[in-house]
Structure formats: structure tokens, C-alpha cells
Amino acid sequence: MVSQRPLGNITRGTTNPNRLRRCDRWLLATHRHRLTKGDPPHLVDLGHGASGVTTLEWADRVRTVRPDVQVTGLEIDPERVATAQAWARPGLDFALGGFEVSLPGDRPVRVLRAFNVLRQYDETQVEGPWRTMLDRLDPLGILVEGTCDELGRLGSWVTLDGDGPRTLTLSWRLRDLGPDRPPSVVAERLPKALIHRNVPGEPVHELLLRLDDAWRRASPFAPYGARQQAVAAWGDVARQVAVVGGADRWRLGELTVPWSEVAPRGGPLAQRW
């Protein structure tokens, strides 16, 4: 059933080629089983923005492991939907929609990617959209909700399944880090659920302090390159807190932790649901 009015508010619509490449790369590497199992999956890019380019790129990347995937870009702005039709092709379409994620035949979603759509909301308004979107997933489905900068070089995302938030992934272009630009710079691109929690006493703040400290202590590796420094630093962090994945992801500028390591202290988003 199609909603009379899409749920949500119109975003700025900022779009750039390769803006979501880091998240796409992570998805193919860490959740490939979700893409390759079962019937042909339906993926939804919620809030594709003023252009359909990142949705097209996502479809092309996923087709390398699942050629029969169907990808739909959804936007709450009818003008953006009309503009994006220039990118449509077999297996890729664009439609009007919001958090309700209405698809023909009420088809469920395998992966729902929602980037930069909750930044304008209050922290107290995050749970509602999360739950609404999670209701649209199939049994293997996940929601990837996050934020990144305009060029996709700095960002983070929460991965959720039917049980709620499971992990937080932080992502950097490593060569942009340095003595005057430590890993905690990612704080400005934390998801809405966490961005206001970067204060003393909150777990995500403690994690960022650990990252900065480990990065400084790994500075002897800097002459060998930012990747070597990151592997040493994130390995140090992994000895202090739970970390998902290892050096193969760290050298790409990623660090993933269980949601329990960063869940806000108090409130509906604390721990798993």
C-alpha cells in the first residue's frame, strides 16, 4: 500500500559521485552472505538526493556479487525523483517515498541504506524512523543508517537488524589524519543517535578518546604510512574494547564495534532492543 504522503522531511539533497563508496565496499565485504542468499534481493537507497548517481553506483557494485539484484532509490521530493529517472535502467528504479518504504506488492527489503537523512532530526526522533524502516526488512535484512561528509572521506554508520542496532562503523580516509587531525574528527559525522553523546561520561566519547590516544602512541609507524599507523592503533584499541573485524578492515580506514560499546547511557537507544 502506498502512503498518501511520504514520511519524513526533505533533506539538502547533497550528492557527489563515490560519496558512499566506503559504505558500499564495507557492505560487500562484511555482509556479502545477506546479498547472495535466498531469492533475488531488493535494496533500497532512502534519500538518494538531487542526483541518482550514488544509487546507480551502489547497484553496479552489488551486481558484482548478485547480478539479479533490484535496487530502488526513494526520495520525498518529487522533483528529485523526476530528475533521477535519467539514471533508471533494468534492475534500477526511482520512486517517491520516505521512511515507510512502500514498494510494489509490499515487497520486503534486504538492505535499506539511509545516509544523511536523520541529521536534521532531534535525537529523540531517531527511534521512530528506525523502527518504521526495520519493519520493512525481510528475514535476512539490515538497515544501514549513517552520515558522511560531502566527498565521502569521513563518515560513520549504524547497522541494525530486526533486533535493533548491532554495530557502529567509523570510517576515515587515513591519509587525512595527522597530529593536528586525530581520529576523533569523525565525531562531526556521527549518526544522529550518537552525535550529541560525544560528551564526558558517554561510551562513544570514551571510544573516541581511546582512538586518539592509540593514534598518538602509534606515531612511530607514521613513516611507514597511515595504514600501518592505523593497524597499530586500532589493534591497540581492540585490546581494550570489543572490536568487530581485524586488520583487513583497519588498513582501509574502518573500525567497527558492537553497539553495546557505544550505546547511550539511558534512553530508548541504550543497548540492544
GROMACS .gro file of C-alpha atoms in nm:
model
  273
    1MET     CA    1   0.000   0.000   0.000
    2VAL     CA    2   0.139   0.338  -0.100
    3SER     CA    3   0.133   0.615   0.161
    4GLN     CA    4  -0.056   0.929   0.060
    5ARG     CA    5   0.235   1.139   0.182
    6PRO     CA    6   0.589   1.004   0.226
    7LEU     CA    7   0.708   1.003   0.586
    8GLY     CA    8   0.996   1.237   0.665
    9ASN     CA    9   1.139   1.577   0.587
   10ILE     CA   10   1.319   1.694   0.274
   11THR     CA   11   1.698   1.698   0.311
   12ARG     CA   12   1.951   1.928   0.147
   13GLY     CA   13   1.992   1.670  -0.129
   14THR     CA   14   2.372   1.698  -0.150
   15THR     CA   15   2.508   1.433  -0.386
   16ASN     CA   16   2.851   1.352  -0.524
   17PRO     CA   17   2.986   1.055  -0.720
   18ASN     CA   18   3.155   0.798  -0.494
   19ARG     CA   19   3.022   0.968  -0.182
   20LEU     CA   20   2.906   0.632  -0.040
   21ARG     CA   21   3.183   0.415  -0.183
   22ARG     CA   22   3.328   0.338   0.159
   23CYS     CA   23   2.999   0.208   0.292
   24ASP     CA   24   2.937   0.008  -0.028
   25ARG     CA   25   3.281  -0.153  -0.001
   26TRP     CA   26   3.219  -0.243   0.364
   27LEU     CA   27   2.877  -0.391   0.281
   28LEU     CA   28   3.012  -0.619   0.010
   29ALA     CA   29   3.294  -0.738   0.234
   30THR     CA   30   3.112  -0.789   0.563
   31HIS     CA   31   2.753  -0.868   0.464
   32ARG     CA   32   2.802  -1.049   0.134
   33HIS     CA   33   2.611  -1.351   0.267
   34ARG     CA   34   2.298  -1.139   0.301
   35LEU     CA   35   2.324  -1.037  -0.063
   36THR     CA   36   2.393  -1.381  -0.206
   37LYS     CA   37   2.147  -1.595  -0.009
   38GLY     CA   38   1.783  -1.660  -0.094
   39ASP     CA   39   1.563  -1.506  -0.359
   40PRO     CA   40   1.678  -1.205  -0.561
   41PRO     CA   41   1.716  -0.927  -0.300
   42HIS     CA   42   1.558  -0.584  -0.314
   43LEU     CA   43   1.779  -0.299  -0.195
   44VAL     CA   44   1.652   0.049  -0.117
   45ASP     CA   45   1.854   0.372  -0.113
   46LEU     CA   46   1.644   0.605   0.101
   47GLY     CA   47   1.704   0.973   0.033
   48HIS     CA   48   1.919   0.949  -0.281
   49GLY     CA   49   1.933   1.328  -0.305
   50ALA     CA   50   1.940   1.562  -0.601
   51SER     CA   51   2.102   1.302  -0.826
   52GLY     CA   52   2.066   0.927  -0.866
   53VAL     CA   53   2.439   0.870  -0.910
   54THR     CA   54   2.514   0.709  -0.573
   55THR     CA   55   2.217   0.474  -0.615
   56LEU     CA   56   2.344   0.373  -0.959
   57GLU     CA   57   2.694   0.315  -0.820
   58TRP     CA   58   2.550   0.100  -0.541
   59ALA     CA   59   2.355  -0.111  -0.789
   60ASP     CA   60   2.664  -0.161  -1.006
   61ARG     CA   61   2.876  -0.266  -0.709
   62VAL     CA   62   2.624  -0.509  -0.567
   63ARG     CA   63   2.572  -0.669  -0.908
   64THR     CA   64   2.931  -0.793  -0.892
   65VAL     CA   65   2.814  -1.045  -0.631
   66ARG     CA   66   2.439  -1.062  -0.707
   67PRO     CA   67   2.355  -0.989  -1.073
   68ASP     CA   68   1.979  -1.026  -1.022
   69VAL     CA   69   1.952  -0.760  -0.750
   70GLN     CA   70   1.677  -0.497  -0.773
   71VAL     CA   71   1.766  -0.152  -0.640
   72THR     CA   72   1.518   0.128  -0.576
   73GLY     CA   73   1.608   0.486  -0.494
   74LEU     CA   74   1.348   0.667  -0.285
   75GLU     CA   75   1.310   1.039  -0.235
   76ILE     CA   76   1.050   1.251  -0.060
   77ASP     CA   77   1.093   1.533  -0.313
   78PRO     CA   78   0.901   1.469  -0.641
   79GLU     CA   79   1.141   1.690  -0.840
   80ARG     CA   80   1.438   1.481  -0.731
   81VAL     CA   81   1.255   1.164  -0.827
   82ALA     CA   82   1.186   1.307  -1.172
   83THR     CA   83   1.550   1.410  -1.217
   84ALA     CA   84   1.675   1.067  -1.110
   85GLN     CA   85   1.477   0.890  -1.381
   86ALA     CA   86   1.768   0.965  -1.615
   87TRP     CA   87   1.967   0.705  -1.418
   88ALA     CA   88   1.698   0.435  -1.428
   89ARG     CA   89   1.759   0.109  -1.613
   90PRO     CA   90   1.662  -0.259  -1.577
   91GLY     CA   91   1.713  -0.355  -1.215
   92LEU     CA   92   1.729   0.008  -1.100
   93ASP     CA   93   1.433   0.237  -1.049
   94PHE     CA   94   1.344   0.556  -0.860
   95ALA     CA   95   1.021   0.638  -0.680
   96LEU     CA   96   0.858   0.874  -0.434
   97GLY     CA   97   0.886   0.754  -0.076
   98GLY     CA   98   1.008   0.809   0.277
   99PHE     CA   99   1.055   0.613   0.596
  100GLU     CA  100   0.750   0.398   0.519
  101VAL     CA  101   0.947   0.243   0.227
  102SER     CA  102   0.646   0.146   0.018
  103LEU     CA  103   0.733  -0.089  -0.268
  104PRO     CA  104   0.510  -0.254  -0.530
  105GLY     CA  105   0.343  -0.560  -0.387
  106ASP     CA  106   0.463  -0.460  -0.041
  107ARG     CA  107   0.792  -0.633  -0.123
  108PRO     CA  108   1.033  -0.653   0.174
  109VAL     CA  109   1.384  -0.509   0.167
  110ARG     CA  110   1.715  -0.693   0.208
  111VAL     CA  111   1.935  -0.387   0.263
  112LEU     CA  112   1.796  -0.042   0.338
  113ARG     CA  113   2.061   0.228   0.310
  114ALA     CA  114   1.967   0.562   0.468
  115PHE     CA  115   2.251   0.814   0.465
  116ASN     CA  116   2.235   1.176   0.576
  117VAL     CA  117   1.859   1.166   0.622
  118LEU     CA  118   1.833   1.193   1.002
  119ARG     CA  119   2.083   1.475   1.061
  120GLN     CA  120   1.809   1.738   1.077
  121TYR     CA  121   1.607   1.547   1.336
  122ASP     CA  122   1.633   1.557   1.714
  123GLU     CA  123   1.797   1.262   1.887
  124THR     CA  124   1.460   1.179   2.046
  125GLN     CA  125   1.313   1.137   1.696
  126VAL     CA  126   1.555   0.867   1.579
  127GLU     CA  127   1.385   0.561   1.725
  128GLY     CA  128   1.058   0.611   1.536
  129PRO     CA  129   1.211   0.615   1.184
  130TRP     CA  130   1.442   0.328   1.279
  131ARG     CA  131   1.150   0.109   1.382
  132THR     CA  132   0.943   0.209   1.081
  133MET     CA  133   1.224   0.118   0.842
  134LEU     CA  134   1.309  -0.205   1.025
  135ASP     CA  135   0.950  -0.321   0.976
  136ARG     CA  136   1.018  -0.326   0.601
  137LEU     CA  137   1.311  -0.572   0.613
  138ASP     CA  138   1.300  -0.934   0.503
  139PRO     CA  139   1.435  -1.205   0.741
  140LEU     CA  140   1.792  -1.150   0.617
  141GLY     CA  141   1.756  -0.775   0.604
  142ILE     CA  142   1.957  -0.495   0.761
  143LEU     CA  143   1.925  -0.120   0.788
  144VAL     CA  144   2.242   0.085   0.741
  145GLU     CA  145   2.185   0.437   0.871
  146GLY     CA  146   2.467   0.687   0.876
  147THR     CA  147   2.629   1.016   0.794
  148CYS     CA  148   2.928   1.119   0.584
  149ASP     CA  149   3.095   1.433   0.457
  150GLU     CA  150   3.028   1.570   0.110
  151LEU     CA  151   3.307   1.370  -0.057
  152GLY     CA  152   3.259   1.050   0.143
  153ARG     CA  153   3.604   1.062   0.304
  154LEU     CA  154   3.477   1.075   0.663
  155GLY     CA  155   3.169   0.906   0.799
  156SER     CA  156   3.004   0.653   1.024
  157TRP     CA  157   2.702   0.426   1.022
  158VAL     CA  158   2.490   0.212   1.249
  159THR     CA  159   2.387  -0.133   1.129
  160LEU     CA  160   2.052  -0.260   1.255
  161ASP     CA  161   1.850  -0.578   1.210
  162GLY     CA  162   1.512  -0.684   1.344
  163ASP     CA  163   1.652  -0.683   1.697
  164GLY     CA  164   1.771  -0.324   1.672
  165PRO     CA  165   2.116  -0.162   1.648
  166ARG     CA  166   2.403  -0.412   1.628
  167THR     CA  167   2.722  -0.225   1.534
  168LEU     CA  168   2.876   0.116   1.475
  169THR     CA  169   3.131   0.157   1.196
  170LEU     CA  170   3.367   0.456   1.181
  171SER     CA  171   3.538   0.537   0.851
  172TRP     CA  172   3.824   0.770   0.760
  173ARG     CA  173   4.042   0.843   0.461
  174LEU     CA  174   4.353   0.763   0.660
  175ARG     CA  175   4.591   0.999   0.485
  176ASP     CA  176   4.373   1.288   0.602
  177LEU     CA  177   4.458   1.206   0.965
  178GLY     CA  178   4.761   1.351   1.137
  179PRO     CA  179   4.893   1.508   1.457
  180ASP     CA  180   4.652   1.801   1.422
  181ARG     CA  181   4.366   1.594   1.286
  182PRO     CA  182   4.320   1.287   1.508
  183PRO     CA  183   4.063   1.010   1.456
  184SER     CA  184   3.810   1.187   1.681
  185VAL     CA  185   3.745   1.423   1.389
  186VAL     CA  186   3.483   1.165   1.292
  187ALA     CA  187   3.274   1.299   1.582
  188GLU     CA  188   3.135   1.563   1.346
  189ARG     CA  189   2.993   1.285   1.127
  190LEU     CA  190   2.850   1.052   1.391
  191PRO     CA  191   2.493   0.931   1.329
  192LYS     CA  192   2.220   1.139   1.490
  193ALA     CA  193   2.173   0.872   1.759
  194LEU     CA  194   2.526   0.944   1.886
  195ILE     CA  195   2.642   1.285   1.769
  196HIS     CA  196   2.511   1.464   2.078
  197ARG     CA  197   2.652   1.192   2.304
  198ASN     CA  198   3.014   1.288   2.245
  199VAL     CA  199   3.043   1.427   2.597
  200PRO     CA  200   3.227   1.305   2.907
  201GLY     CA  201   3.057   1.006   3.066
  202GLU     CA  202   2.918   0.867   2.741
  203PRO     CA  203   3.064   0.549   2.585
  204VAL     CA  204   3.112   0.696   2.237
  205HIS     CA  205   3.315   0.980   2.387
  206GLU     CA  206   3.532   0.730   2.570
  207LEU     CA  207   3.585   0.535   2.247
  208LEU     CA  208   3.697   0.846   2.060
  209LEU     CA  209   3.942   0.931   2.338
  210ARG     CA  210   4.086   0.580   2.313
  211LEU     CA  211   4.123   0.618   1.938
  212ASP     CA  212   4.307   0.948   1.968
  213ASP     CA  213   4.537   0.812   2.237
  214ALA     CA  214   4.613   0.496   2.038
  215TRP     CA  215   4.677   0.702   1.722
  216ARG     CA  216   4.929   0.919   1.908
  217ARG     CA  217   5.106   0.618   2.058
  218ALA     CA  218   5.124   0.457   1.713
  219SER     CA  219   5.301   0.763   1.568
  220PRO     CA  220   5.634   0.572   1.531
  221PHE     CA  221   5.459   0.382   1.249
  222ALA     CA  222   5.374   0.706   1.063
  223PRO     CA  223   5.690   0.699   0.846
  224TYR     CA  224   5.566   0.367   0.704
  225GLY     CA  225   5.233   0.519   0.605
  226ALA     CA  226   4.892   0.595   0.752
  227ARG     CA  227   4.774   0.237   0.701
  228GLN     CA  228   5.049   0.095   0.918
  229GLN     CA  229   4.978   0.354   1.183
  230ALA     CA  230   4.606   0.271   1.174
  231VAL     CA  231   4.665  -0.104   1.201
  232ALA     CA  232   4.886  -0.049   1.505
  233ALA     CA  233   4.644   0.199   1.664
  234TRP     CA  234   4.323   0.006   1.605
  235GLY     CA  235   4.497  -0.311   1.722
  236ASP     CA  236   4.575  -0.129   2.046
  237VAL     CA  237   4.208  -0.027   2.078
  238ALA     CA  238   4.099  -0.386   2.009
  239ARG     CA  239   4.291  -0.496   2.316
  240GLN     CA  240   4.085  -0.257   2.526
  241VAL     CA  241   3.732  -0.288   2.386
  242ALA     CA  242   3.535  -0.532   2.172
  243VAL     CA  243   3.600  -0.481   1.801
  244VAL     CA  244   3.433  -0.649   1.501
  245GLY     CA  245   3.677  -0.746   1.227
  246GLY     CA  246   4.050  -0.706   1.203
  247ALA     CA  247   4.346  -0.559   1.019
  248ASP     CA  248   4.197  -0.623   0.675
  249ARG     CA  249   3.933  -0.360   0.754
  250TRP     CA  250   4.154  -0.131   0.964
  251ARG     CA  251   4.400  -0.070   0.682
  252LEU     CA  252   4.107   0.052   0.471
  253GLY     CA  253   4.020   0.315   0.729
  254GLU     CA  254   3.740   0.132   0.909
  255LEU     CA  255   3.674   0.039   1.268
  256THR     CA  256   3.358  -0.145   1.373
  257VAL     CA  257   3.245  -0.201   1.732
  258PRO     CA  258   2.935  -0.365   1.880
  259TRP     CA  259   2.655  -0.124   1.960
  260SER     CA  260   2.693  -0.218   2.326
  261GLU     CA  261   3.030  -0.037   2.325
  262VAL     CA  262   2.877   0.297   2.228
  263ALA     CA  263   2.508   0.278   2.323
  264PRO     CA  264   2.389   0.593   2.501
  265ARG     CA  265   2.365   0.569   2.877
  266GLY     CA  266   1.992   0.581   2.934
  267GLY     CA  267   1.710   0.634   2.688
  268PRO     CA  268   1.548   0.405   2.430
  269LEU     CA  269   1.865   0.359   2.223
  270ALA     CA  270   2.067   0.206   2.505
  271GLN     CA  271   2.196  -0.147   2.437
  272ARG     CA  272   2.005  -0.381   2.202
  273TRP     CA  273   1.629  -0.365   2.196
   0.00000   0.00000   0.00000
